[in-house]
Coordinates of C-alpha atoms in Angstrom, one line a residue:
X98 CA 128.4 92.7 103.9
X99 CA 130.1 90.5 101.1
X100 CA 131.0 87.1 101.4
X101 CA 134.2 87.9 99.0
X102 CA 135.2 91.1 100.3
X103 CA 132.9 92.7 98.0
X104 CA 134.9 96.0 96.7
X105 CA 132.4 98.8 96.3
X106 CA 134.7 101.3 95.3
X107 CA 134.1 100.7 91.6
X108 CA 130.5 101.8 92.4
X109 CA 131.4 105.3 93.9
X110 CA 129.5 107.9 95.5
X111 CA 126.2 108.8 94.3
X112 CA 125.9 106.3 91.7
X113 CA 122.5 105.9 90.4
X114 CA 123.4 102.7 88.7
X115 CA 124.9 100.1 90.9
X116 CA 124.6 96.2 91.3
X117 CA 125.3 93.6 93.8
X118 CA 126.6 90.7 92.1
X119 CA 125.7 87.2 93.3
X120 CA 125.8 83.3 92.3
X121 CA 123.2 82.6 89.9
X122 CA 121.3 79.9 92.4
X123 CA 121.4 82.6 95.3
X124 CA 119.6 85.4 93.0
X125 CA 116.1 84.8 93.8
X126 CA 116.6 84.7 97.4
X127 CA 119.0 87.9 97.5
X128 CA 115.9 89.9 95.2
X129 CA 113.9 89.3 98.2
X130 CA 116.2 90.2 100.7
X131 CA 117.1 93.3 98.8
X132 CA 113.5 94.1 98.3
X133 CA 113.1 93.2 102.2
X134 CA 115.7 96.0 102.8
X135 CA 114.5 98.5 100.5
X136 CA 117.4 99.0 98.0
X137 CA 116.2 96.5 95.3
X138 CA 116.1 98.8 91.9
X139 CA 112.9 97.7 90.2
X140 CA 113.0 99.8 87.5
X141 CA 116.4 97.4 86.1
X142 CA 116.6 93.9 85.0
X143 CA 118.7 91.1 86.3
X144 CA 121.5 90.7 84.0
X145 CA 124.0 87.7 83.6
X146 CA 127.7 89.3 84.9
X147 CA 129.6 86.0 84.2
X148 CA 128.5 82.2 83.5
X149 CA 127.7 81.3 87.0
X150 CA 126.5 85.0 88.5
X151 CA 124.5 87.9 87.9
X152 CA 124.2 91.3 88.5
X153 CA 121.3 92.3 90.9
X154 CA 120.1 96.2 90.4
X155 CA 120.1 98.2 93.9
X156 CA 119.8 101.8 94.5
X157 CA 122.3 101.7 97.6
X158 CA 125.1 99.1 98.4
X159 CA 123.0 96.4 101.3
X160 CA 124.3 96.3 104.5
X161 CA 122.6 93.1 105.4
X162 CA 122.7 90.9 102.2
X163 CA 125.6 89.3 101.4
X164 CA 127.4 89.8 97.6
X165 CA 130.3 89.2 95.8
X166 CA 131.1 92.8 95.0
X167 CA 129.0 95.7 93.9
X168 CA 129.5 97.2 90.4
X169 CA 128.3 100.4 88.3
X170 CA 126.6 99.4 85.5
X171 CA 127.3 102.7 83.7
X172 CA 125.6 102.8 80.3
X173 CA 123.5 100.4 80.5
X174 CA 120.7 100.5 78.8
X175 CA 117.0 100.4 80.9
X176 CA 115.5 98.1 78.9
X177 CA 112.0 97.4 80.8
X178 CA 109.6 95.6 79.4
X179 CA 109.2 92.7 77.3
X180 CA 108.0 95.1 74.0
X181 CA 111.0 97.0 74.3
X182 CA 113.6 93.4 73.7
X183 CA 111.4 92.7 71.1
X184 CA 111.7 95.7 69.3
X185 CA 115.2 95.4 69.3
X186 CA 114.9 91.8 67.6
X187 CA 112.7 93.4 65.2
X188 CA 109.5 93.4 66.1
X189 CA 106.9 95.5 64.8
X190 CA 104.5 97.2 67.3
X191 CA 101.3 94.8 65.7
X192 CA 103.3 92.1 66.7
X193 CA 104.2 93.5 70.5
X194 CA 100.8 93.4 71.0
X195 CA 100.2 89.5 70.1
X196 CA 103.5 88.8 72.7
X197 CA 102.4 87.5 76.4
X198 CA 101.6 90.2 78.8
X199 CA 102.1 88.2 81.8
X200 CA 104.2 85.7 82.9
X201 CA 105.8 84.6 86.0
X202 CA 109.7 83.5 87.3
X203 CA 110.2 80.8 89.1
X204 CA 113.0 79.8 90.5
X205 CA 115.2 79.8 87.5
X206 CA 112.3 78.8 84.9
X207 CA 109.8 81.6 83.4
X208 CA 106.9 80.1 83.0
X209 CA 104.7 81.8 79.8
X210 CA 101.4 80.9 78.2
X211 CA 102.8 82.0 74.7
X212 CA 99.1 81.9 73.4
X213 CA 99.2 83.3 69.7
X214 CA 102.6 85.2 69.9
X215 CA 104.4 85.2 66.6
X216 CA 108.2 83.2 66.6
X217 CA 108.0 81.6 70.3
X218 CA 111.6 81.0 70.2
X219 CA 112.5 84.5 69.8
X220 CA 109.9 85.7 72.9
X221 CA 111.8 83.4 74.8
X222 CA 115.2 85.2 74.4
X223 CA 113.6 88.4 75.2
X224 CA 112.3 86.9 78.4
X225 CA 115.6 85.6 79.2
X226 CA 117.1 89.0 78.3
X227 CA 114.6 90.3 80.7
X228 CA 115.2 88.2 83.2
X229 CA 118.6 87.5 83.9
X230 CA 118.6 85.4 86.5
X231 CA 116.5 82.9 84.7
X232 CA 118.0 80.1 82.5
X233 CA 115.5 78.2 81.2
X234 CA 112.1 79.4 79.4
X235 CA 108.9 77.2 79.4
X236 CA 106.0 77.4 77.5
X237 CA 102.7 76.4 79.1
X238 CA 100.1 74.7 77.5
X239 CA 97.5 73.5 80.3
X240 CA 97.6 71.0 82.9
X241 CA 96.6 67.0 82.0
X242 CA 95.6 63.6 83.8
X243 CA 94.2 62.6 87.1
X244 CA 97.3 63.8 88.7
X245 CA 97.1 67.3 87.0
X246 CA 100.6 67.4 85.5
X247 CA 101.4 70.1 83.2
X248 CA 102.1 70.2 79.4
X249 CA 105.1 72.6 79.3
X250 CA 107.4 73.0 75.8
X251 CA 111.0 74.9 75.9
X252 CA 111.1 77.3 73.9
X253 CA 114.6 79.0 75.1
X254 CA 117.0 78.7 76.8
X255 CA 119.2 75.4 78.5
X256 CA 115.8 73.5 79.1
X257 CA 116.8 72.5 82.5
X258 CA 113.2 72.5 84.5
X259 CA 114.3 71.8 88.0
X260 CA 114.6 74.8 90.3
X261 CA 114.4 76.2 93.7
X262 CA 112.2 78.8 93.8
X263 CA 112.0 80.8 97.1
X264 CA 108.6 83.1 98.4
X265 CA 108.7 84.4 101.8
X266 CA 111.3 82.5 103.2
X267 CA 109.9 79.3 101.8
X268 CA 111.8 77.6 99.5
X269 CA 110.4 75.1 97.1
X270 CA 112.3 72.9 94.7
X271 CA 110.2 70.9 91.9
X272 CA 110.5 70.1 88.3
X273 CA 108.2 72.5 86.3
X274 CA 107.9 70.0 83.8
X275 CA 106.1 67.4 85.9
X276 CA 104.8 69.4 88.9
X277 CA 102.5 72.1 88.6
X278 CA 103.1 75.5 90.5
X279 CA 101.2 78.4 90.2
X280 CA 102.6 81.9 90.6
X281 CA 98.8 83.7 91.2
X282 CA 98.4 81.5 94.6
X283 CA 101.5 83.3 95.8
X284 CA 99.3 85.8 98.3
X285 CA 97.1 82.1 99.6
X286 CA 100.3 80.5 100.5
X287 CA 102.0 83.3 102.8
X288 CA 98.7 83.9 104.0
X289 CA 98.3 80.1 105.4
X290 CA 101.8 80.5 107.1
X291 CA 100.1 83.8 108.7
X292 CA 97.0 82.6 110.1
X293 CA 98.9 79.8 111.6
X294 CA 101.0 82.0 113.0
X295 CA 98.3 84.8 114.4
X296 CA 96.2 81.5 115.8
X297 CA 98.7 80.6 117.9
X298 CA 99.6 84.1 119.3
X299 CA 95.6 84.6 120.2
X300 CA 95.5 81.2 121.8
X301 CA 92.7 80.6 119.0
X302 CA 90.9 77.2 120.1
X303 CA 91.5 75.9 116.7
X304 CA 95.5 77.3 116.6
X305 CA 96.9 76.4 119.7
X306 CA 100.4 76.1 120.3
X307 CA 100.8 72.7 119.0
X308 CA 98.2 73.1 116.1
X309 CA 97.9 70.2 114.2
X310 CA 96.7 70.7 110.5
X311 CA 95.6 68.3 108.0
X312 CA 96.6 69.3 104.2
X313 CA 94.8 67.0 102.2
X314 CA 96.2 67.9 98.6
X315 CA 99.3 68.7 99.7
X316 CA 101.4 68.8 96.0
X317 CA 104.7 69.9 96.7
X318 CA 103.5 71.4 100.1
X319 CA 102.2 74.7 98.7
X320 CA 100.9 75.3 102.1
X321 CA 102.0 72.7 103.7
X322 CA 105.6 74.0 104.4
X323 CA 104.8 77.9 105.1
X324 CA 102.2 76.4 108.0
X325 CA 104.9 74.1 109.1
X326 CA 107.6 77.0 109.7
X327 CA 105.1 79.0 111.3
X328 CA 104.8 76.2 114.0
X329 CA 102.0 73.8 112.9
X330 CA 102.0 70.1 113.1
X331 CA 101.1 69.3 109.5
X332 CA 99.3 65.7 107.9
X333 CA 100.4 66.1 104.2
X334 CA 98.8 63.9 102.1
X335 CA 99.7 63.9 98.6
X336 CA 99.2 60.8 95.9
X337 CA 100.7 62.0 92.9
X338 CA 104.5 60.3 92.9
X339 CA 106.5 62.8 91.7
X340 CA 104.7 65.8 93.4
X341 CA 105.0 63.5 96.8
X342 CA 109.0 63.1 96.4
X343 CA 109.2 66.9 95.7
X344 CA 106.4 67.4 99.3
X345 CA 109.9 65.4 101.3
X346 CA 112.8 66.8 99.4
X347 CA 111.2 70.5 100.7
X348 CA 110.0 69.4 104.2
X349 CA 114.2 68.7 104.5
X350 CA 115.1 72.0 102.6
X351 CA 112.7 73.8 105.2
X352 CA 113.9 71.9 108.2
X353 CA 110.6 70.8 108.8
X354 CA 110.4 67.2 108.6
X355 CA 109.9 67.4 112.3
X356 CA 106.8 68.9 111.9
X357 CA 105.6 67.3 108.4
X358 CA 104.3 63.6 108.4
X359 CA 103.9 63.1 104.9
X360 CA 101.2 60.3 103.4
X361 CA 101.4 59.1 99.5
X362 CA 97.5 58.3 99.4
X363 CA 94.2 59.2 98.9
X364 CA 93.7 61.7 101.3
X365 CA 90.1 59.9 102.5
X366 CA 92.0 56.7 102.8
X367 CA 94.3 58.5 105.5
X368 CA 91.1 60.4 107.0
X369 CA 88.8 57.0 107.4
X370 CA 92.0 55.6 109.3
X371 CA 92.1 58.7 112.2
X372 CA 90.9 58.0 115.4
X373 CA 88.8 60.6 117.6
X374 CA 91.5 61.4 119.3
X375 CA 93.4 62.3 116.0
X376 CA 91.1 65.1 115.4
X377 CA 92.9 68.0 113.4
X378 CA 92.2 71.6 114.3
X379 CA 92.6 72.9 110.7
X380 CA 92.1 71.6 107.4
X381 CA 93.4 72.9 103.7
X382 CA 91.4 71.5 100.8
X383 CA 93.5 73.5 98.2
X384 CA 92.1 71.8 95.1
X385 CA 89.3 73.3 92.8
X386 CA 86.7 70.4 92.9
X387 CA 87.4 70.0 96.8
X388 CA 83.7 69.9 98.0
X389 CA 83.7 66.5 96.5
X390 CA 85.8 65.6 99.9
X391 CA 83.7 67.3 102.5
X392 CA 82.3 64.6 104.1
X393 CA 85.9 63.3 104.6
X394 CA 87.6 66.7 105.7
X395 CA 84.8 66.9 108.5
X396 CA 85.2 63.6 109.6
X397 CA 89.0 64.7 110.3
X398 CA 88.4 68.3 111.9
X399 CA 87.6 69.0 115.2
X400 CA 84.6 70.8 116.6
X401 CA 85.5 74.4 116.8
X402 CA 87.8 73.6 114.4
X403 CA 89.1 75.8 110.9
X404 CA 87.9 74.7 107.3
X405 CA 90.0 76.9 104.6
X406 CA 88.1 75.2 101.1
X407 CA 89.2 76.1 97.7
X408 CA 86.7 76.1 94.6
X409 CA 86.8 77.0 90.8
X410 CA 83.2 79.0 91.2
X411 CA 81.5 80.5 88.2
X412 CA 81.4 84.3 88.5
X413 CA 77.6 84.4 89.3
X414 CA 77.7 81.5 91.9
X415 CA 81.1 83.0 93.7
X416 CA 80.8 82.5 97.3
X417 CA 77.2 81.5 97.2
X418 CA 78.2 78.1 95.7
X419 CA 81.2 77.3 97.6
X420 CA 79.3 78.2 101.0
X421 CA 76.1 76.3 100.2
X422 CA 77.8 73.1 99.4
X423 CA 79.6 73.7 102.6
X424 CA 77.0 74.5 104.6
X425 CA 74.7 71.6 102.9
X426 CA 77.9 68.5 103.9
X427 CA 78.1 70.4 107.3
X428 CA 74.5 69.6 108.0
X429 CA 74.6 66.2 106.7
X430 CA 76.9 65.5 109.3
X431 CA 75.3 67.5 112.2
X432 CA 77.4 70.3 112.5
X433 CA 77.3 73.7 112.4
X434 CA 79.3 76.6 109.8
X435 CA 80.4 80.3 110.7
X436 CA 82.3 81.8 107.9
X437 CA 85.0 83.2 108.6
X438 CA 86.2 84.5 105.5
X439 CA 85.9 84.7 101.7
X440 CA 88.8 85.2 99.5
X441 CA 89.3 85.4 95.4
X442 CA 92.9 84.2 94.7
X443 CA 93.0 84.6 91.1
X444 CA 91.4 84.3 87.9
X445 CA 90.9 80.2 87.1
X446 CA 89.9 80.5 83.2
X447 CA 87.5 82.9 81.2
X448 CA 84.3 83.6 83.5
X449 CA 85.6 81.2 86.3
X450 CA 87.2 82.3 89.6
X451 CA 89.8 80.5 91.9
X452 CA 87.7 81.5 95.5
X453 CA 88.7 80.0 98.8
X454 CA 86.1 80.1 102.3
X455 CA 87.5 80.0 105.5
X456 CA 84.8 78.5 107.8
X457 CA 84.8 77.5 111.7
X458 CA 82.8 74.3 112.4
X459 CA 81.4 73.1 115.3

């Protein structure tokens, strides 16, 4: 369907190059709708059609997204990978192999850890080139400060580093260049929307119908807003300032700031005012030195309730670690741990992994 009358006769029948052209702001959302439908052409890049739209690669015309118009991009090359823009710049194959082999889109930022790659500037284009529906490329150089903001550069591109990026439904605007946002926790975050939502439909004790979760580094609301649209109550606490005005701006760009009661404090200053009453029935610790807040998070849960604890674990202690300090705050307070589960998300640096364990306590 095309919210301009979209003319598909320029595409014609049995083309095996055709494109659904949208508004640049829409294009990350339409990708996944397209990819939802099963006509998104993967093996094509994105490429800029005019100054404010781009041209999406499908396999078939959608019949539930809606477009502009769909067009043939006959000729075209199928230029796939980052190597091949380079080459065309240039480059020789010794100095492919120094360029970034990973980096991720968000929103309308890419977001690369340029490492040792030769003429930055020029990777950037390439990724642009790549990517069309991206405007703005950032280098990233690690995250800073009590507040763990990140130290971005642009290295292409109009340098504009506030976005909307969208992931299974959820859509999350920030600036990249003082929030941090990262692309491997992308699995963690639909999966905290899930077990929200599979709690409630099993009348879980701890995922009742009006669960009430407690996210106690909430950020922009990571998980915050995917648990809120499945239904959950959610205590998002969040002390950085910018992160915190970012965690509001998306409860309303969710509509979910019914459901979202947002706190710009230490999150044991919010625990230490709960009553018993105010137990919660899940909490999300999503920050890697989160055990150091045990004793709070327990005080919040209620018996029976769900822990979900992130940790930065050295390979040789993963799980062990993260479930003996668990286990060790647990008894301190005269409670009780099943784990439920044990997850790794991603790698955190060289040697270290990004675990998270899901535990019931009573």
């Amino acid at each position: 369907m095309s919210d301009e009358q979209g003319r598909t006769d320029s595409a014609g029948e049995g083309a095996d190059a055709l494109a659904v052209v949208v508004a640049k702001p829409r294009s990350q959302t339409v990708i996944e709708q397209l990819r939802a439908e099963g006509v998104y052409d993967a093996d094509r890049s994105v490429r800029e059609w005019e100054a404010d739209s781009v041209a999406i690669p499908v396999t078939d015309p959608p019949q539930s997204v809606t477009y502009r118009e769909v067009v043939r991009q006959v000729g075209e090359p199928r230029v796939r990978t980052l190597a091949d823009h380079l080459r065309e710049r240039g480059w020789t194959d010794a100095e492919c192999e120094q360029a970034p082999s990973s980096w991720a889109v968000i929103g309308s930022v890419v977001l690369v850890d340029i490492g040792d790659s030769p003429r930055p500037a020029e990777v950037g284009e390439a990724l642009l080139a790549l990517h069309g529906e991206a405007d703005t490329v950032l280098a990233r150089h690690g995250i800073d400060g009590d507040h763990r903001e990140p130290d971005v550069e642009v290295i292409a591109g109009t340098g504009d580093t506030e976005t909307i990026h969208t992931e299974h439904g959820t859509r999350y605007s920030m600036d990249l260049a003082e929030v941090m946002f990262s692309h491997g926790n992308k699995a963690e975050r639909a999966r905290m929307g899930e077990v929200v939502s599979e709690g409630q439909a099993s009348g879980d004790a701890a995922s009742d119908t009006d669960e009430h979760v407690l996210d106690m580094f909430a950020g922009i609301g990571y998980f915050t807003l995917p648990m809120a649209r499945a239904g959950a109550t959610v205590t998002a606490v969040e002390r950085n300032p910018t992160a915190f005005r970012f965690l509001v701006e998306n409860t309303m760009l969710n509509d979910v700031s019914e459901r979202v009661h947002p706190y710009r404090a230490d999150c044991r200053e919010v625990v230490s005012g709960f009553a018993t009453e105010q137990r919660v029935d899940r909490v999300v610790m999503g920050y890697y030195e989160a055990w150091e807040y045990l004793d709070s998070a327990l005080t919040a849960l209620a018996p029976g309730g769900v822990l979900h604890m992130h940790e930065a674990t050295p390979e040789a202690l993963v799980f062990d670690r993260p479930i003996e300090r668990l286990e060790s705050a647990a008894a301190e307070a005269g409670r009780s741990v099943e784990v439920l589960d044990t997850r790794r998300v991603k790698g955190y640096s060289e040697g270290v992994a990004h675990v998270v364990v899901d535990a019931r306590i009573d």
